[in-house]
Coordinates of C-alpha atoms and ligand atoms in Angstrom, one line a residue:
X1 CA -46.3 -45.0 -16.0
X2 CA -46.6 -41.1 -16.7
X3 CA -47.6 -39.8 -20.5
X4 CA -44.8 -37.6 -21.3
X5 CA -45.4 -34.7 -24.5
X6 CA -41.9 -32.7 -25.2
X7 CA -41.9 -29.9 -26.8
X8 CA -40.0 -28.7 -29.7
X9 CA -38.4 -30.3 -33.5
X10 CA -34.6 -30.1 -33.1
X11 CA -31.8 -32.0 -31.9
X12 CA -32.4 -31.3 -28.5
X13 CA -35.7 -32.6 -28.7
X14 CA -34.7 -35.6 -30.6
X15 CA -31.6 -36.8 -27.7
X16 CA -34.6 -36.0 -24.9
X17 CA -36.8 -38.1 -26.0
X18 CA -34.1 -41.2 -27.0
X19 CA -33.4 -40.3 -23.4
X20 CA -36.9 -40.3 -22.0
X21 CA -37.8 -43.6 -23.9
X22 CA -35.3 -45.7 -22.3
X23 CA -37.3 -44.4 -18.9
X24 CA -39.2 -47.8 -17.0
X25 CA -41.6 -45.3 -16.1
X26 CA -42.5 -43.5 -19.5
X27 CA -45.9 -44.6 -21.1
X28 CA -47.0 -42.9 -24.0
X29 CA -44.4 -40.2 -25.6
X30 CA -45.3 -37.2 -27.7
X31 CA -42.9 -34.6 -29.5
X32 CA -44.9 -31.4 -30.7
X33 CA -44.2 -30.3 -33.2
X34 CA -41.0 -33.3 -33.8
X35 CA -38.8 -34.2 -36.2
X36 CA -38.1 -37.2 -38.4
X37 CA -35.9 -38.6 -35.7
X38 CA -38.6 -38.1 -32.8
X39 CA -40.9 -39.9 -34.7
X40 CA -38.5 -42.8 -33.8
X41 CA -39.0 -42.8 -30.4
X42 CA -43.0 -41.5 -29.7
X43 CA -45.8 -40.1 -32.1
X44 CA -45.2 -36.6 -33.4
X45 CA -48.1 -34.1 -32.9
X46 CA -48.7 -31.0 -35.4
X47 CA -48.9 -28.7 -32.6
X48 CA -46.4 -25.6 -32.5
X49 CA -44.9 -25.0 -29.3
X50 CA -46.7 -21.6 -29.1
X51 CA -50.0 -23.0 -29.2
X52 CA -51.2 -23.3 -25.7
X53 CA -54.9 -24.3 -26.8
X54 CA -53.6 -26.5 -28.7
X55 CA -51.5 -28.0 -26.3
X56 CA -53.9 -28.0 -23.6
X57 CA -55.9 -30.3 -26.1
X58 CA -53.8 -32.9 -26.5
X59 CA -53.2 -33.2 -22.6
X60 CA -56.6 -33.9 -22.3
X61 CA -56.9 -35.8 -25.3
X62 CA -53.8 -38.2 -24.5
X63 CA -54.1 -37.8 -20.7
X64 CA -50.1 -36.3 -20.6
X65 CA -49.0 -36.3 -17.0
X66 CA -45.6 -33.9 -17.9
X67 CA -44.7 -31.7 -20.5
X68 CA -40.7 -31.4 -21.3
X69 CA -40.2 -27.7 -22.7
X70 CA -37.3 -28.1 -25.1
X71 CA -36.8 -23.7 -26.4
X72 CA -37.0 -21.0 -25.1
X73 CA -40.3 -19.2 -26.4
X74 CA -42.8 -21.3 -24.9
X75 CA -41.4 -20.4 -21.0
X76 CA -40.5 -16.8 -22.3
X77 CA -44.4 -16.8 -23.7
X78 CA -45.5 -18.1 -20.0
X79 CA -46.5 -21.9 -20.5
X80 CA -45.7 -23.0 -16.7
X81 CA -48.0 -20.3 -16.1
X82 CA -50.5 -21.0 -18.3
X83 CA -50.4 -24.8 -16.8
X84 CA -50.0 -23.7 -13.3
X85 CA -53.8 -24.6 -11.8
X86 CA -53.6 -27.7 -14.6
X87 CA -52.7 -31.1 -12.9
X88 CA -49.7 -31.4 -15.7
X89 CA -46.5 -30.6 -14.7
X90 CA -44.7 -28.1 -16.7
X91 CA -40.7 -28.6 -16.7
X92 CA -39.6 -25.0 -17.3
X93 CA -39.7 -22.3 -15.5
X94 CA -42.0 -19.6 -14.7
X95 CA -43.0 -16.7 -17.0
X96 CA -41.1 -14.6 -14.6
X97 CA -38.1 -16.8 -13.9
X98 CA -37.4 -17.4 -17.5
X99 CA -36.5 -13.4 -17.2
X100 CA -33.1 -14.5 -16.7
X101 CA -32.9 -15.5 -20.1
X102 CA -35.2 -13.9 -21.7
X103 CA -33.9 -10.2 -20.6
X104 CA -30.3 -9.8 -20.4
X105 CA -30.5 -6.5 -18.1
X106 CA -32.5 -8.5 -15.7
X107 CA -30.3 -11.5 -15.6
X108 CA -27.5 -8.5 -15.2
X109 CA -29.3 -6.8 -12.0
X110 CA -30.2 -10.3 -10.4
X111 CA -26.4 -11.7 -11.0
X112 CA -25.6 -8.6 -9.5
X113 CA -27.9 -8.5 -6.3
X114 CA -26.9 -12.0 -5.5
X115 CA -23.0 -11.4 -6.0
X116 CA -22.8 -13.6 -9.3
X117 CA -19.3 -12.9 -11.1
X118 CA -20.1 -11.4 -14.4
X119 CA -18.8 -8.8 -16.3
X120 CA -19.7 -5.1 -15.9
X121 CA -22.2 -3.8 -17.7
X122 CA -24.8 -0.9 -18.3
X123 CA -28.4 -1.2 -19.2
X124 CA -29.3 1.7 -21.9
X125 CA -32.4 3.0 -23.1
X126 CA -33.5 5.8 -25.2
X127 CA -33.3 8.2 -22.5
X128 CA -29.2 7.8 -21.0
X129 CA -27.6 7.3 -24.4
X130 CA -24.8 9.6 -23.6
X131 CA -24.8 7.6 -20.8
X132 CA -23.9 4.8 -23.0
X133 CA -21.4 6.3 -25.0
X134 CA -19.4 7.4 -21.9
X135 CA -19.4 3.9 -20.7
X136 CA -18.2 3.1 -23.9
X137 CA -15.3 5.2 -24.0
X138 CA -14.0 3.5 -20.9
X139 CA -13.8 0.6 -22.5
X140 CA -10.2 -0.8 -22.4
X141 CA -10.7 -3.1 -25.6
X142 CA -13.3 -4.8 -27.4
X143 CA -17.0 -3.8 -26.9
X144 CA -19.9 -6.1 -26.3
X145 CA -23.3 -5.0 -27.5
X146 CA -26.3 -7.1 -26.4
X147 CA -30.3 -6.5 -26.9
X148 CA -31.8 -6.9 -24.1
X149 CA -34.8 -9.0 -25.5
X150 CA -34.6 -12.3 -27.5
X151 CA -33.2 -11.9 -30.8
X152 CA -32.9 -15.3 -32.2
X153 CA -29.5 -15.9 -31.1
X154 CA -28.3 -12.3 -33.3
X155 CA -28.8 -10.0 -30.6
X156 CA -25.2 -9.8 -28.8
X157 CA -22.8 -7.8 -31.2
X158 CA -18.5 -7.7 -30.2
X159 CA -16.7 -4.9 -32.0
X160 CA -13.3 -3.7 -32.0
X161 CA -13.5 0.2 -32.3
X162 CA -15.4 2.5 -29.9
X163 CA -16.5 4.5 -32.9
X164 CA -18.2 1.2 -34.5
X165 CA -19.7 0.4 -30.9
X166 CA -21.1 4.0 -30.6
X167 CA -22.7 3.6 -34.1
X168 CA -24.5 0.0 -33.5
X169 CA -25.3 1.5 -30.0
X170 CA -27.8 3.7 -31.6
X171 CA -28.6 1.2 -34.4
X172 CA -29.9 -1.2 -31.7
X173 CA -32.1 1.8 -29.9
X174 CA -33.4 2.4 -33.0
X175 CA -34.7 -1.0 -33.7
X176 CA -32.1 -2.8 -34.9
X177 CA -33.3 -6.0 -33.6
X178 CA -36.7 -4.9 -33.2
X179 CA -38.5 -4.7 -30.1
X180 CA -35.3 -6.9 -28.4
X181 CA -33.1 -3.9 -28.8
X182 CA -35.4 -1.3 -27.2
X183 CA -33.0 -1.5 -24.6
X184 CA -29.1 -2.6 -25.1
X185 CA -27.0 -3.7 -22.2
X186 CA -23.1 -2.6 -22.7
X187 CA -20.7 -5.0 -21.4
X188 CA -17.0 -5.4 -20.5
X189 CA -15.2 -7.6 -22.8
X190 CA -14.2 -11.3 -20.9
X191 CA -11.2 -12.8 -22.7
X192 CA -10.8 -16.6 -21.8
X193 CA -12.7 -20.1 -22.5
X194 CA -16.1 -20.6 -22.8
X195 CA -18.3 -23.8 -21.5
X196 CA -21.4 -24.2 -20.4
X197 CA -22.7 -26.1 -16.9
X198 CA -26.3 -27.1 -16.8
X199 CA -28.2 -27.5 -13.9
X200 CA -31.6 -29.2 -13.0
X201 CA -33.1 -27.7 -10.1
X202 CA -36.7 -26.6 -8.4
X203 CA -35.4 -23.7 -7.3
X204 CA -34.0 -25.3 -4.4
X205 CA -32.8 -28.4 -4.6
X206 CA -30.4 -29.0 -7.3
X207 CA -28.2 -31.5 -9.7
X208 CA -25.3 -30.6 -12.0
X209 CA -25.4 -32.1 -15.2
X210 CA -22.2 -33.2 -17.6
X211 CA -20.4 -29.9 -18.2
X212 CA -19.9 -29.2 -22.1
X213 CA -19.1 -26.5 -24.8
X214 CA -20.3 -26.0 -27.7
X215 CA -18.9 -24.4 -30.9
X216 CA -21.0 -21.2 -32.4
X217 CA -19.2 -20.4 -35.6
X218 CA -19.9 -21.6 -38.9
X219 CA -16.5 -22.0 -40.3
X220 CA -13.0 -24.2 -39.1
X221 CA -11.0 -22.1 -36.7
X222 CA -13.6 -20.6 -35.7
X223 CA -14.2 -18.3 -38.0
X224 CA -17.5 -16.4 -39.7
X225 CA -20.7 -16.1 -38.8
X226 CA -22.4 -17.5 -35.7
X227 CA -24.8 -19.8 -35.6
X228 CA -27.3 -21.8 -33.4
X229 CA -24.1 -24.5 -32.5
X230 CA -22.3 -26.6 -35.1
X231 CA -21.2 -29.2 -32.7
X232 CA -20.7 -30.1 -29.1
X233 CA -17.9 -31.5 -26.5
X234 CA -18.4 -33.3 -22.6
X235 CA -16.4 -33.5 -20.7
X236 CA -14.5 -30.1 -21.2
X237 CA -10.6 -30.2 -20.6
X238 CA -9.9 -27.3 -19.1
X239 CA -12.4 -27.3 -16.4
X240 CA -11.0 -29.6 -13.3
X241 CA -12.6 -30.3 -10.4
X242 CA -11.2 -27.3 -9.0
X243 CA -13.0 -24.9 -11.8
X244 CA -15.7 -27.0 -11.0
X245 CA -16.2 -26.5 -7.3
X246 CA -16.1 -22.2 -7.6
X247 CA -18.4 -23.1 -10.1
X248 CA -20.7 -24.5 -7.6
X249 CA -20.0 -22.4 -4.6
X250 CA -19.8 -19.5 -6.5
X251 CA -22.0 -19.3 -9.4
X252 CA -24.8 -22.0 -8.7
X253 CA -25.3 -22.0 -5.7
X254 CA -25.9 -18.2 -5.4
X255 CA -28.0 -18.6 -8.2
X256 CA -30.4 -20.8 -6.6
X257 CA -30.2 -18.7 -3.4
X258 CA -31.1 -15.9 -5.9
X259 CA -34.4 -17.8 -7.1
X260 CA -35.5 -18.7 -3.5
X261 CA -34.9 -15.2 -2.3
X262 CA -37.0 -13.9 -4.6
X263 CA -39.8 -17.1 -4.5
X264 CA -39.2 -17.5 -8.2
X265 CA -41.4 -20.6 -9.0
X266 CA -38.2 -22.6 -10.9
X267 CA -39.0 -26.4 -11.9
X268 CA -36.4 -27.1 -14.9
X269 CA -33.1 -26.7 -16.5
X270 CA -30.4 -23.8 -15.7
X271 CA -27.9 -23.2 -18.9
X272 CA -24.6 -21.1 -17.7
X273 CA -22.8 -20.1 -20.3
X274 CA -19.5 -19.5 -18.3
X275 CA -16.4 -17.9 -19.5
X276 CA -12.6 -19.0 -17.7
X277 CA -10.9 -15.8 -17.2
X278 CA -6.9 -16.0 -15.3
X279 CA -8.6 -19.5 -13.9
X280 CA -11.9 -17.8 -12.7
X281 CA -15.3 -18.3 -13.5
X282 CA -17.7 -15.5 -14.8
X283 CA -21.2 -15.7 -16.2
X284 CA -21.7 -14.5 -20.1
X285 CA -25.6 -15.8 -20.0
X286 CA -28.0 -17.6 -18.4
X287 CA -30.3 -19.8 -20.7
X288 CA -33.7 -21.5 -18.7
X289 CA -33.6 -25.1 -21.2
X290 CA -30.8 -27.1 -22.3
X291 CA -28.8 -26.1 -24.9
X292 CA -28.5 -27.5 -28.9
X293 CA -26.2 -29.4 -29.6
X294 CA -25.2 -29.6 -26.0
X295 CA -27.5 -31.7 -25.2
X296 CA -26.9 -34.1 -27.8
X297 CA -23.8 -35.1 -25.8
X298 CA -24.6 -34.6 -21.9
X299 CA -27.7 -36.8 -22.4
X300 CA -25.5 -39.4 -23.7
X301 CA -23.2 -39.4 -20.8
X302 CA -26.0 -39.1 -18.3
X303 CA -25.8 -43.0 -16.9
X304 CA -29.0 -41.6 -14.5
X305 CA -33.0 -41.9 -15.6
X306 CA -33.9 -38.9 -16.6
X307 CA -37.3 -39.3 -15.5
X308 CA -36.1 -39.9 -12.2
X309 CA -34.5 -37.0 -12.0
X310 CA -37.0 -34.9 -13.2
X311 CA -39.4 -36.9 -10.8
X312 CA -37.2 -35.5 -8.5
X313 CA -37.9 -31.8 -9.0
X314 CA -41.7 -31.8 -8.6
X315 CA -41.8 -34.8 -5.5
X316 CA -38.6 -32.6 -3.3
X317 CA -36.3 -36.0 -3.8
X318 CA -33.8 -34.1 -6.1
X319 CA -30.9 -33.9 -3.9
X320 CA -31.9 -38.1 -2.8
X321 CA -30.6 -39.0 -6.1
X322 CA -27.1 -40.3 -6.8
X323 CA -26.4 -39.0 -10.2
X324 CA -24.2 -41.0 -12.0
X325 CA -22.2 -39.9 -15.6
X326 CA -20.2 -41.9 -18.4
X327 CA -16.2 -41.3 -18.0
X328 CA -16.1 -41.2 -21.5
X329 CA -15.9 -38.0 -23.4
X330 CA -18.8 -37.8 -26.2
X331 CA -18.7 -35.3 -29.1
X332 CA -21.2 -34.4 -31.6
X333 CA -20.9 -32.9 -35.2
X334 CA -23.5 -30.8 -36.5
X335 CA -24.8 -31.3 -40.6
X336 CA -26.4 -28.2 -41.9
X337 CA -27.7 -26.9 -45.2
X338 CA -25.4 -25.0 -47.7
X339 CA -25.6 -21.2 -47.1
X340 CA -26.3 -21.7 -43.4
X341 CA -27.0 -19.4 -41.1
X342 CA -27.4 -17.3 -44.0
X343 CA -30.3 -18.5 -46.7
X344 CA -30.8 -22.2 -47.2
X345 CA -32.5 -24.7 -49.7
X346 CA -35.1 -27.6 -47.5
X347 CA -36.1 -30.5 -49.3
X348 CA -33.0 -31.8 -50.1
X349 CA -32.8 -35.9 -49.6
X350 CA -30.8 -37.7 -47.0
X351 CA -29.3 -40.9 -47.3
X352 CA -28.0 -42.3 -44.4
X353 CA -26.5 -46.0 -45.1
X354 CA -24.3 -47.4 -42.4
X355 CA -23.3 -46.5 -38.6
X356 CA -20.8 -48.9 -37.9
X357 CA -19.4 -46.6 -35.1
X358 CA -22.1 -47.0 -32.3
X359 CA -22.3 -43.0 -33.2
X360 CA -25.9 -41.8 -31.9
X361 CA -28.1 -39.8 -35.3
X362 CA -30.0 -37.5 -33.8
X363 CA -32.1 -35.6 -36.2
X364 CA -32.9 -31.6 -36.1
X365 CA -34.0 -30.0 -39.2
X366 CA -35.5 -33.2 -40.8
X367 CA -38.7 -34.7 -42.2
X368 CA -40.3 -37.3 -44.3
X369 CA -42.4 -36.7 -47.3
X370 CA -43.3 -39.7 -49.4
X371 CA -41.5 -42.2 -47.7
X372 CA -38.8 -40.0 -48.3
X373 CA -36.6 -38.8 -45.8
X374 CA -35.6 -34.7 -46.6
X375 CA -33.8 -31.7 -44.9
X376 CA -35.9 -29.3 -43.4
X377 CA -33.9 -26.7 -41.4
X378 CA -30.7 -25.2 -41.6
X379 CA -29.1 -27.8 -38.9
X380 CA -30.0 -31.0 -40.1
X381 CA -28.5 -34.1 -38.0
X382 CA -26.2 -34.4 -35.4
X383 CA -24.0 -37.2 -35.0
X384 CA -22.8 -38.5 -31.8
X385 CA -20.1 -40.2 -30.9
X386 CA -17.7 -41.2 -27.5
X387 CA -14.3 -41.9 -27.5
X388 CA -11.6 -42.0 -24.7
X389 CA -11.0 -38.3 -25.8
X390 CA -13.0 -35.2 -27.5
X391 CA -10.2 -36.5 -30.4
X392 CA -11.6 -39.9 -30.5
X393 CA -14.8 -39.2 -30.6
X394 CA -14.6 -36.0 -33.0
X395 CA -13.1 -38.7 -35.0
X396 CA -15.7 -41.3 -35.0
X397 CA -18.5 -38.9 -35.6
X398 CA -16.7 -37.8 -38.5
X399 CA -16.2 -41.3 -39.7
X400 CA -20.3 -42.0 -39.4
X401 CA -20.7 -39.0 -41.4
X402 CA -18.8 -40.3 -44.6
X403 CA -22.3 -42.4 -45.0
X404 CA -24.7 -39.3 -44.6
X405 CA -24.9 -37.7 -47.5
X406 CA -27.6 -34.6 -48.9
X407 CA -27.0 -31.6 -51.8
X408 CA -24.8 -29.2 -50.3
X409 CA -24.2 -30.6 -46.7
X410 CA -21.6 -28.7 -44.6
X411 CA -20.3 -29.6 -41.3
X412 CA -17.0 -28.4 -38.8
X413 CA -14.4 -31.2 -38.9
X414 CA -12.2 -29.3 -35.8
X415 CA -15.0 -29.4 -33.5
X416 CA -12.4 -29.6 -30.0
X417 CA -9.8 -28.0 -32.4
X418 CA -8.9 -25.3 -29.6
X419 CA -8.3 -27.7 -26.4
Ligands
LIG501 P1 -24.8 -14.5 -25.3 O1 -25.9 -14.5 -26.2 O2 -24.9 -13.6 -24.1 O3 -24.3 -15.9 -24.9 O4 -23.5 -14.0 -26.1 C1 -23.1 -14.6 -27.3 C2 -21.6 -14.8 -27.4 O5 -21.0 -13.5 -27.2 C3 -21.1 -15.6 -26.2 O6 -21.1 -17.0 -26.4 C4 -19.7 -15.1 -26.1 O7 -18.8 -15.7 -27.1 C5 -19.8 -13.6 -26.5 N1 -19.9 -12.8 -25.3 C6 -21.1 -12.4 -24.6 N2 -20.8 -11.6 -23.6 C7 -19.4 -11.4 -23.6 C8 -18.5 -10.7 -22.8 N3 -19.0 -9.9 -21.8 N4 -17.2 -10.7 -23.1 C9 -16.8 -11.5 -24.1 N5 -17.6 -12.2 -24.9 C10 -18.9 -12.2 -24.7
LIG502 N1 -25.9 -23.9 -28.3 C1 -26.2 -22.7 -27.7 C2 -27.7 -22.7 -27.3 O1 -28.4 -23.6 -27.3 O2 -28.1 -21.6 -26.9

């Protein structure tokens, strides 16, 4: 039996550890810092995920054998590192590895030294801005605009005039988005679909896990501001088995070639945001977690143990494993505070009275104060649901929600409204 502590308070967290629990091989689970829905499934800790001493703490103090790192910070921050001569294992990757996310002008140079399809781009500083606006002149269309560092999600700008671009380009040198912006990589704009293939690998041996896509914007259609991801499909429809395969052969597997070539110590998840362009595949980001909400629905089509599988990374049987997935497609539906992403009340009570759909509650920006359970982020809860179809289970979600209510709850009714 191993003593498992995940890390992190959102949905993501929440579907890992419903996942993990159902593992004949987990013992004792912990969620740091949790959510009302984790509690559900293992004992909370008030440890944030920053707080290494903290964290090295409770491993000692509830003898953890693996820590799950659910965000990004923590493996951006180093805690693989930190854990390295620990006996824990850390799934995430590396202080260095985690560069792929955590700087978009490094993922850029490493997708383009190991031949990676992505768009072209140019990495600018303060000292080739003209450089920049050249480059942007070029442009045939739309210009995309991204920090290099981590900007919460805010950092990647799209505009449709070269004048705007050149204006934001120096905006973003001069601190913009702080520290994240010091440098801004300029990209060509990719028209097409977007979905996302996630990947478990330790840096050589790997597993593909249900492909999904997720659905950024705040409002039906598609339409206003972005925001951390307002719900979730898996399968995706447009990507066959062909898409698929020069998926693999093209994108993942030079991607792990990449990692081994340059002995990048990689024990954890892989998140390609892909984009479909005249039926190709080309990569917009690389993310080293899962993704939120995507997880909330390829967890629930993974038929595999989870702990198995992530057994598999640290003991070299990765590849051994058969990994089996749920035909059915599963959607979820995100339920966030009024005025989200913008300014939001917390505190608000949820009643949730009946699921009479089998749809799966998973619970990101909640918490209970008096018995009482209350918001307590801008994404609250996301419901999960399968069907034969995204419509289907769209449509059961969205019947499950009709008994969740809280002041000023919002949620996308089209999630799958595009396909
Ligand atoms: P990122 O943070 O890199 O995922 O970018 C955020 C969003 O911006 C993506 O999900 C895409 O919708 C869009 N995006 C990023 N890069 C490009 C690109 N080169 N062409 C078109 N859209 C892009
Ligand atoms: N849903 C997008 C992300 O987790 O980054």
């Amino acid at each position: 039996m191993q003593n498992i502590l995940i890390l992190g308070s959102g949905g993501r967290e929440h579907a890992l550890a419903w996942k993990i629990k159902e593992s004949h091989n987990c013992g004792k689970l912990f969620i740091a810092p949790g959510n009302a829905g984790t509690k559900q499934c293992g004992k909370n800790l008030n440890i944030a995920v920053l707080d290494f001493d903290g964290i090295e703490k409770a491993i000692e103090k509830h003898k953890i054998d693996l820590i799950i790192v659910g965000p990004e910070a923590p493996l951006v921050e180093g805690i693989y590192d930190h854990f390295k001569n620990h006996p824990v294992d850390v799934l995430g990757p590396s202080r260095a590895s985690s560069q792929l996310e955590g700087s978009k002008a490094f993922a850029n140079e490493f997708m383009k030294e190991f031949n990676v399809p992505t768009a072209g781009y140019l990495t600018i500083g303060p000292n080739n801005i003209q450089e920049g606006l050249d480059f942007i002149d070029k442009q045939p269309s739309k210009i995309v605009l991204k920090a290099d560092g981590l900007a919460a999600g805010k950092g990647v700008l799209i505009l449709d005039s070269k004048e705007e671009a050149k204006e934001e380009l120096k905006l973003m040198l001069s601190g913009k988005f702080g520290e994240a912006s010091a440098r801004v990589v300029i990209e060509e704009f990719l028209d097409g679909l977007e979905f996302s293939v996630f990947v478990l690998t330790n840096g050589d041996q790997y597993q593909i896990l249900p492909i999904a896509k997720d659905y950024k914007r705040i409002g039906e259609g598609d339409t206003g501001l972005n925001t951390g991801g307002m719900g979730a499909i898996s399968p995706v429809p447009f990507v066959d088995d062909v898409m698929k395969k020069k998926v693999i052969s093209r994108i993942v597997e030079p991607t792990i070639e990449g990692l081994k070539t340059r002995d990048y110590d990689y024990h954890g998840f892989i998140f390609i945001g892909l984009i479909k362009v005249n039926n190709e595949p080309y990569v917009i980001e690389y993310n080293c977690r899962l993704g939120d909400p995507e997880t909330e629905v390829i967890l629930p089509r993974l038929k595999t143990d989870l702990l198995s599988l992530i057994n598999g990374v640290f003991d070299k049987k990765l590849s051994d494993i058969e990994i089996e997935i749920d035909d059915r497609s599963a959607a979820t539906v995100m339920l966030v505070s009024g005025g989200y992403p913008e300014a939001y009340e917390k505190g608000k009570a949820i009643t949730i009275e009946r699921n009479n759909n089998n749809s799966i509650v998973f619970h990101a920006g909640t918490k209970i104060e008096n018995n009482q359970l209350i918001t307590n982020g801008g994404r609250v809860i996301a419901v999960t649901s399968f069907g034969d179809n995204h419509k289907e289970s769209v449509n059961a979600s969205i019947e499950t929600i009709q008994n969740i209510s809280f002041e000023k709850m919002n949620y996308r009714k089209d999630i799958g409204f595009d396909l």
